[in-house]
PDB file of N, CA and C in Angstrom:
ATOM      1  N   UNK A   1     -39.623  30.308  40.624  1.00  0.00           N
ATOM      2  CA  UNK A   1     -38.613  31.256  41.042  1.00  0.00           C
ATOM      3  C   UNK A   1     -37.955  31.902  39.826  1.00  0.00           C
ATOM      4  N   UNK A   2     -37.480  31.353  38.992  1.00  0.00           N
ATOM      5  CA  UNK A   2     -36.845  31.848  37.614  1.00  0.00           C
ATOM      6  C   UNK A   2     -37.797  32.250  36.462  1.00  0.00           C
ATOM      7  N   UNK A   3     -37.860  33.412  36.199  1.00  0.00           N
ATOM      8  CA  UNK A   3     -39.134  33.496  35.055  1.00  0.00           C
ATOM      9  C   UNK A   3     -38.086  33.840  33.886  1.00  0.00           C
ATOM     10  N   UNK A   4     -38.506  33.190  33.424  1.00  0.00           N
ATOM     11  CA  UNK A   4     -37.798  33.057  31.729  1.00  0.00           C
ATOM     12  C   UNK A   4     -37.308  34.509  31.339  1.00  0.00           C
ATOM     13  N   UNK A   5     -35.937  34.601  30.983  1.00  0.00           N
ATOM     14  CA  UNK A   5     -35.881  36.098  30.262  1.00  0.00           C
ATOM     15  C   UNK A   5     -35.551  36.697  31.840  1.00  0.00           C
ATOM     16  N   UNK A   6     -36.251  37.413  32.447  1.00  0.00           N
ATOM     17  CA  UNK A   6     -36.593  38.081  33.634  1.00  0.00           C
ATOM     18  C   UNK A   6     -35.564  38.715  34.345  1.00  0.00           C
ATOM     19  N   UNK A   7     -35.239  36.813  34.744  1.00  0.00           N
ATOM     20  CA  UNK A   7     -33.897  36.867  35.796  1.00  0.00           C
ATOM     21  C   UNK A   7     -33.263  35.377  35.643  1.00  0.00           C
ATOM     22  N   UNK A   8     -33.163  34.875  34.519  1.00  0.00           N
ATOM     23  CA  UNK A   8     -32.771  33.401  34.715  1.00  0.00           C
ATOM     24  C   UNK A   8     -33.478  33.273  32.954  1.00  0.00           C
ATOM     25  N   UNK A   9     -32.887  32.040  32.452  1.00  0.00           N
ATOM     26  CA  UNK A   9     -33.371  31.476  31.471  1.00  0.00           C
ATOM     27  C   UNK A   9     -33.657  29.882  31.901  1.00  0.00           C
ATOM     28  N   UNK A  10     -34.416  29.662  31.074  1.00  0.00           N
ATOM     29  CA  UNK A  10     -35.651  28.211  31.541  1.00  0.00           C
ATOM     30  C   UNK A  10     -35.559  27.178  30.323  1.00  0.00           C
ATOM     31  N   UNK A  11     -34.169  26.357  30.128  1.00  0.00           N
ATOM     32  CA  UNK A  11     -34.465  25.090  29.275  1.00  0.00           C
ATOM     33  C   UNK A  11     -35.496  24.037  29.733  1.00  0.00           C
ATOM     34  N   UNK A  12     -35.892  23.124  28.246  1.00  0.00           N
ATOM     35  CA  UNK A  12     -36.144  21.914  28.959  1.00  0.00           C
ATOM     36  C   UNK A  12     -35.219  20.917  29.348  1.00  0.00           C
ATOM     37  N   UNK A  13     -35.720  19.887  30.401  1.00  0.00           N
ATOM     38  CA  UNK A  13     -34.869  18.893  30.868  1.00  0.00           C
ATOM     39  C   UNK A  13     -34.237  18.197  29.737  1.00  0.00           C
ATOM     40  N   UNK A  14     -32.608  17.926  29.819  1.00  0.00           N
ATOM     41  CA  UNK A  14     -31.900  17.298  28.350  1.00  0.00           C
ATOM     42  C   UNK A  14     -31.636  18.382  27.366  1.00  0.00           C
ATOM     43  N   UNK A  15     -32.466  19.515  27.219  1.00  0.00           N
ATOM     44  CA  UNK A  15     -32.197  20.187  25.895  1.00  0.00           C
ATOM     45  C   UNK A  15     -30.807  20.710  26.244  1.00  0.00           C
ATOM     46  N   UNK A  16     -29.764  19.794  25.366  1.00  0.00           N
ATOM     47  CA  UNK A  16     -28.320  20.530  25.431  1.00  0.00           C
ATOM     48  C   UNK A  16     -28.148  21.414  24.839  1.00  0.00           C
ATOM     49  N   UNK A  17     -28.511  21.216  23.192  1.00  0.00           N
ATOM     50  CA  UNK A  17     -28.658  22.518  22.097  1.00  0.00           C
ATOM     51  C   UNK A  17     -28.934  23.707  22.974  1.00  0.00           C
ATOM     52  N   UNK A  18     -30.278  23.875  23.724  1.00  0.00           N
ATOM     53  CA  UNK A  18     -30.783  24.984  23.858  1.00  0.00           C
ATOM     54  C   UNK A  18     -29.992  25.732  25.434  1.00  0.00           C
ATOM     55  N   UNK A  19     -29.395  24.687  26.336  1.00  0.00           N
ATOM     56  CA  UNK A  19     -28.822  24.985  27.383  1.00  0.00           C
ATOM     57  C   UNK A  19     -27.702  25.786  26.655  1.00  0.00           C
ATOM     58  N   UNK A  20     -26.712  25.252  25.757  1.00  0.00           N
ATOM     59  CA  UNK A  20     -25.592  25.731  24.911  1.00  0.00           C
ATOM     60  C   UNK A  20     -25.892  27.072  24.430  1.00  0.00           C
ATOM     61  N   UNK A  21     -27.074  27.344  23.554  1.00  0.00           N
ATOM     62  CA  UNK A  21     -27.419  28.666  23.193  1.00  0.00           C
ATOM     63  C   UNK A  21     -26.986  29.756  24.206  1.00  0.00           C
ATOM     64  N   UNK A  22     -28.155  29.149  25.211  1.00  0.00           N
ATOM     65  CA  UNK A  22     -28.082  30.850  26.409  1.00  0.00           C
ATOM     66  C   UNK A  22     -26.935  31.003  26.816  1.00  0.00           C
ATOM     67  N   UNK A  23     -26.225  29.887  27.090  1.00  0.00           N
ATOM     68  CA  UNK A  23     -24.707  30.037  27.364  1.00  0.00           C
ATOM     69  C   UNK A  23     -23.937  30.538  26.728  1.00  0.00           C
ATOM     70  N   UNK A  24     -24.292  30.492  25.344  1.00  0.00           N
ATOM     71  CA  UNK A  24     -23.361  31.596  24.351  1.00  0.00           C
ATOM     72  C   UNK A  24     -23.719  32.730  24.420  1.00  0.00           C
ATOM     73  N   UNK A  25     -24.670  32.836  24.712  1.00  0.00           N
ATOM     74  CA  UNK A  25     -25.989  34.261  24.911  1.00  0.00           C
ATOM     75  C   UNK A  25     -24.859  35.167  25.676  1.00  0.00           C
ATOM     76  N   UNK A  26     -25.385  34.539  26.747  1.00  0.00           N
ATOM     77  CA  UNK A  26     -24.855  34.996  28.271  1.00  0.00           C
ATOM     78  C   UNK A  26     -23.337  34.991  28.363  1.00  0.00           C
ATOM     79  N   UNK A  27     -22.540  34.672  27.290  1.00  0.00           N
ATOM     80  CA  UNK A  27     -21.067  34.964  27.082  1.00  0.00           C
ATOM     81  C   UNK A  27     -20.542  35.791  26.510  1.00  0.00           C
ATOM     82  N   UNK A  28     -21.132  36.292  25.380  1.00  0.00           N
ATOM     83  CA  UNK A  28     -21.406  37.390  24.901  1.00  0.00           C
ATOM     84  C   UNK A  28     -21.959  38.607  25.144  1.00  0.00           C
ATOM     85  N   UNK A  29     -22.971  38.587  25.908  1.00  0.00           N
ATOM     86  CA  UNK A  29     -23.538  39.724  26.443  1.00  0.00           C
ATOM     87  C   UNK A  29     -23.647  40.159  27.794  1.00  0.00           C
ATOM     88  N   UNK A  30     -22.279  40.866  28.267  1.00  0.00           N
ATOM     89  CA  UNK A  30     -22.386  41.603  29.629  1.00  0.00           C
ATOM     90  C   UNK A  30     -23.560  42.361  30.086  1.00  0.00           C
ATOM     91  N   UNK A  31     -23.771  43.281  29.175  1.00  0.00           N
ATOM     92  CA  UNK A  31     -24.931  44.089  29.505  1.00  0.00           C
ATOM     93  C   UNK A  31     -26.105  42.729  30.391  1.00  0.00           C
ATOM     94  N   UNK A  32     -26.597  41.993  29.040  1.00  0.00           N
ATOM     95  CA  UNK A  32     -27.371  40.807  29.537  1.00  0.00           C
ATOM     96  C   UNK A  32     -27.111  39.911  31.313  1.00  0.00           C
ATOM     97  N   UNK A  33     -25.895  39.787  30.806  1.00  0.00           N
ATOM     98  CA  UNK A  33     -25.281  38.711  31.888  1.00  0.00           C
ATOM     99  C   UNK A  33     -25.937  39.505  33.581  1.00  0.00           C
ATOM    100  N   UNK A  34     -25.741  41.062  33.380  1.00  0.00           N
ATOM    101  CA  UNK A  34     -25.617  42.428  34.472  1.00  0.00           C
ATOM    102  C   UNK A  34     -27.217  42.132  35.042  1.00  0.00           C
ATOM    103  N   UNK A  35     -27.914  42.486  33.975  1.00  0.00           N
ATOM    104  CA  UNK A  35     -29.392  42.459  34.356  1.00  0.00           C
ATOM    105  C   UNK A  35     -29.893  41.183  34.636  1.00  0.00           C
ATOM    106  N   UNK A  36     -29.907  40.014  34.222  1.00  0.00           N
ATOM    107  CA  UNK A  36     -30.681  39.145  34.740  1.00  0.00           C
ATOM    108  C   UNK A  36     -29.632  39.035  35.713  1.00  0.00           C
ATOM    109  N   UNK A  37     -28.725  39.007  36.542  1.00  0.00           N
ATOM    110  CA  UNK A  37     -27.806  38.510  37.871  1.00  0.00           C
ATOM    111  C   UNK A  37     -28.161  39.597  38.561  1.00  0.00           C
ATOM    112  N   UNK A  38     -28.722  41.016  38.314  1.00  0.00           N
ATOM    113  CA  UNK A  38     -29.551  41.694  39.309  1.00  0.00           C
ATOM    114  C   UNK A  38     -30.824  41.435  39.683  1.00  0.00           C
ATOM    115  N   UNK A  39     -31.646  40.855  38.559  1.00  0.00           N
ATOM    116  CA  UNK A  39     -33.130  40.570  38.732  1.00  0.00           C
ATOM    117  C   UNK A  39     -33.015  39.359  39.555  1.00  0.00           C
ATOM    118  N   UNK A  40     -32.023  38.318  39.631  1.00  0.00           N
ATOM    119  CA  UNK A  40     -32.170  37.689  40.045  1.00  0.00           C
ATOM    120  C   UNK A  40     -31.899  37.728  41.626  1.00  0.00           C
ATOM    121  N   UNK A  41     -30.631  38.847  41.864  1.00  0.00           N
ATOM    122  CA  UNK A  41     -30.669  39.102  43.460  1.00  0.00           C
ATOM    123  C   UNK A  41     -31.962  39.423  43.974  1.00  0.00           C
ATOM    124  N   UNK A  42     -32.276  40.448  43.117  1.00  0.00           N
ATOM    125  CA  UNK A  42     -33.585  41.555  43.651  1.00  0.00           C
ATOM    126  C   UNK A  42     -34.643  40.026  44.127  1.00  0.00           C
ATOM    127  N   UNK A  43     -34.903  39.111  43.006  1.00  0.00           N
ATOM    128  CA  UNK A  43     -36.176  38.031  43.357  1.00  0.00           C
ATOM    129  C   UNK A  43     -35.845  37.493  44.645  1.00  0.00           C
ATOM    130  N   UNK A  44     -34.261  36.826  44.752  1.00  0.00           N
ATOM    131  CA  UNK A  44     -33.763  36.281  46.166  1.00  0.00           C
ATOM    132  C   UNK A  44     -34.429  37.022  47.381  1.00  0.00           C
ATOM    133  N   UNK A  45     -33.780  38.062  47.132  1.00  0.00           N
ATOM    134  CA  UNK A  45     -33.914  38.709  48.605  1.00  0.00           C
ATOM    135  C   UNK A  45     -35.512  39.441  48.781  1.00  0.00           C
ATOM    136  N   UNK A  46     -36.693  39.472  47.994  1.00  0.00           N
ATOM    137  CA  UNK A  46     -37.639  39.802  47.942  1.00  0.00           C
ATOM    138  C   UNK A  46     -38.188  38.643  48.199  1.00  0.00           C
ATOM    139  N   UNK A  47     -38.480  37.644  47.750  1.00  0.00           N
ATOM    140  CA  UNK A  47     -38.668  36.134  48.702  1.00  0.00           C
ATOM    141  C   UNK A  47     -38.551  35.667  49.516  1.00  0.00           C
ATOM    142  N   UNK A  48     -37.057  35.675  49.463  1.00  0.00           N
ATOM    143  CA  UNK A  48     -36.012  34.565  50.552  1.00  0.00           C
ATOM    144  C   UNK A  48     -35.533  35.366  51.531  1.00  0.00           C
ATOM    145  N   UNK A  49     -35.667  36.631  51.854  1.00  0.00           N
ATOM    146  CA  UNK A  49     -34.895  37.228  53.131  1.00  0.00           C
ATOM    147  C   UNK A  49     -35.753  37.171  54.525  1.00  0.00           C
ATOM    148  N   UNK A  50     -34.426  37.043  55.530  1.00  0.00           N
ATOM    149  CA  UNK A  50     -35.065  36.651  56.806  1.00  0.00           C
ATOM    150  C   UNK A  50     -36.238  37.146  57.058  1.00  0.00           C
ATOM    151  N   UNK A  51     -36.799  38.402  56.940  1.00  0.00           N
ATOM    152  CA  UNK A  51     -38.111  38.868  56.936  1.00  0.00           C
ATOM    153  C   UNK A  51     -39.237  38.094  56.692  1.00  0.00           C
ATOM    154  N   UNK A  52     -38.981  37.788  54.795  1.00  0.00           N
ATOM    155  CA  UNK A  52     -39.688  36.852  54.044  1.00  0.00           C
ATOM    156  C   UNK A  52     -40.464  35.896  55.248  1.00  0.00           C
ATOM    157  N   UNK A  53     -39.317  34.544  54.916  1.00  0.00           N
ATOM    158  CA  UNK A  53     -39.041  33.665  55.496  1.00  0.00           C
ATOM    159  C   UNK A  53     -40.044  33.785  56.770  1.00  0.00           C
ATOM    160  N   UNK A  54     -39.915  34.085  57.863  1.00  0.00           N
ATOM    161  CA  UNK A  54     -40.390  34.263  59.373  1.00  0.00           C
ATOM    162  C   UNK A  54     -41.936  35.423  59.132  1.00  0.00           C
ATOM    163  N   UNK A  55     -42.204  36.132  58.163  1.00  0.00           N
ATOM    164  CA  UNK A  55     -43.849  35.899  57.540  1.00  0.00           C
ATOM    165  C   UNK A  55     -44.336  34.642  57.353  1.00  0.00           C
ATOM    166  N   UNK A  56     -43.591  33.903  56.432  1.00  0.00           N
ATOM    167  CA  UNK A  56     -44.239  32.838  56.264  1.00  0.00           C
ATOM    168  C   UNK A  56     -44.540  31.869  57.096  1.00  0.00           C
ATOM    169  N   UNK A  57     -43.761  32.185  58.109  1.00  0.00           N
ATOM    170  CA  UNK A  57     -43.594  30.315  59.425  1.00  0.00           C
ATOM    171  C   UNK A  57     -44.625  31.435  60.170  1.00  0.00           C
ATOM    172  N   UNK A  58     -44.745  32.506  60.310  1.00  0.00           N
ATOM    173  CA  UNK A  58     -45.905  33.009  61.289  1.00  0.00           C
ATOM    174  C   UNK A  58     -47.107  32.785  60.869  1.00  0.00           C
ATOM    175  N   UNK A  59     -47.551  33.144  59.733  1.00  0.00           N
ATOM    176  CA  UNK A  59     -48.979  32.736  58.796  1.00  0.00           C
ATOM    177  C   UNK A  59     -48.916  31.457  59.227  1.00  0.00           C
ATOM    178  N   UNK A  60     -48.594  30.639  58.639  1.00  0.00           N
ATOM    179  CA  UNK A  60     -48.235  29.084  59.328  1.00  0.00           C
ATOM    180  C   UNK A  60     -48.916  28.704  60.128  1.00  0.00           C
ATOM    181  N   UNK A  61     -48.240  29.127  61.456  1.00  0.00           N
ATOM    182  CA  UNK A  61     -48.163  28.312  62.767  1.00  0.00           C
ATOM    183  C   UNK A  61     -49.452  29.231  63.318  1.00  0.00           C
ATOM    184  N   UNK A  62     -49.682  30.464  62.940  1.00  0.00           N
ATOM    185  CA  UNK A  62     -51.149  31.426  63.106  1.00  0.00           C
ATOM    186  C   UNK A  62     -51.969  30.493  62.787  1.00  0.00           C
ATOM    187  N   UNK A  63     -52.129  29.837  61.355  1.00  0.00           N
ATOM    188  CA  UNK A  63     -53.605  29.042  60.417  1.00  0.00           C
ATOM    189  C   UNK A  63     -53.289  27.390  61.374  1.00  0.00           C
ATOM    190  N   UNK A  64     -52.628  26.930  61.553  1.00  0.00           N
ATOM    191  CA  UNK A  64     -52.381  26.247  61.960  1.00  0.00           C
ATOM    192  C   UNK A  64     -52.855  25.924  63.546  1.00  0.00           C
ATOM    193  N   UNK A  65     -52.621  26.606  64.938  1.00  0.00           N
ATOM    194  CA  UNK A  65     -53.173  27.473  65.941  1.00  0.00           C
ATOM    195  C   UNK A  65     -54.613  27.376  65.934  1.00  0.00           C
ATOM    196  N   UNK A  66     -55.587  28.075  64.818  1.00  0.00           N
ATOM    197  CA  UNK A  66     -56.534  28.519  64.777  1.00  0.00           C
ATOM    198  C   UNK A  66     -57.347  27.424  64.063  1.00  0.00           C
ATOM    199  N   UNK A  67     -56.468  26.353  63.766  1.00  0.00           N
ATOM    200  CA  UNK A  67     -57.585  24.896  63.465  1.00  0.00           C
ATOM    201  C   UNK A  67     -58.581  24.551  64.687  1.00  0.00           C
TER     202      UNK A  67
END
């Protein structure tokens, strides 16, 4: 769901140093902060919206049906 940069930044598990960085990143830079918290709506609701969602349980229960 989060692609690095994109719409989200991607530590590893434990890395505090590097969690701390983007956080300074992302405190500093509105512009930044603006765009990935849009990329990241845009991914939500291009995935996750009721539409989405109820494609997917139809494919589903269609492949599923047709065993």
């Amino acid at each position: 769901i989060i692609q690095n940069d994109v719409n989200g930044y991607l530590v590893e598990n434990e890395d505090v140093n590097g969690f701390l960085d983007r956080i300074q990143i992302l405190a500093n830079d509105a512009e930044l902060r603006k765009r990935l918290g849009n990329c990241a709506y845009d991914t939500v609701i291009s995935k996750f919206s009721k539409t989405k969602i109820i494609e997917r349980l139809d494919a589903v229960y269609t492949k599923l049906l047709n065993m």
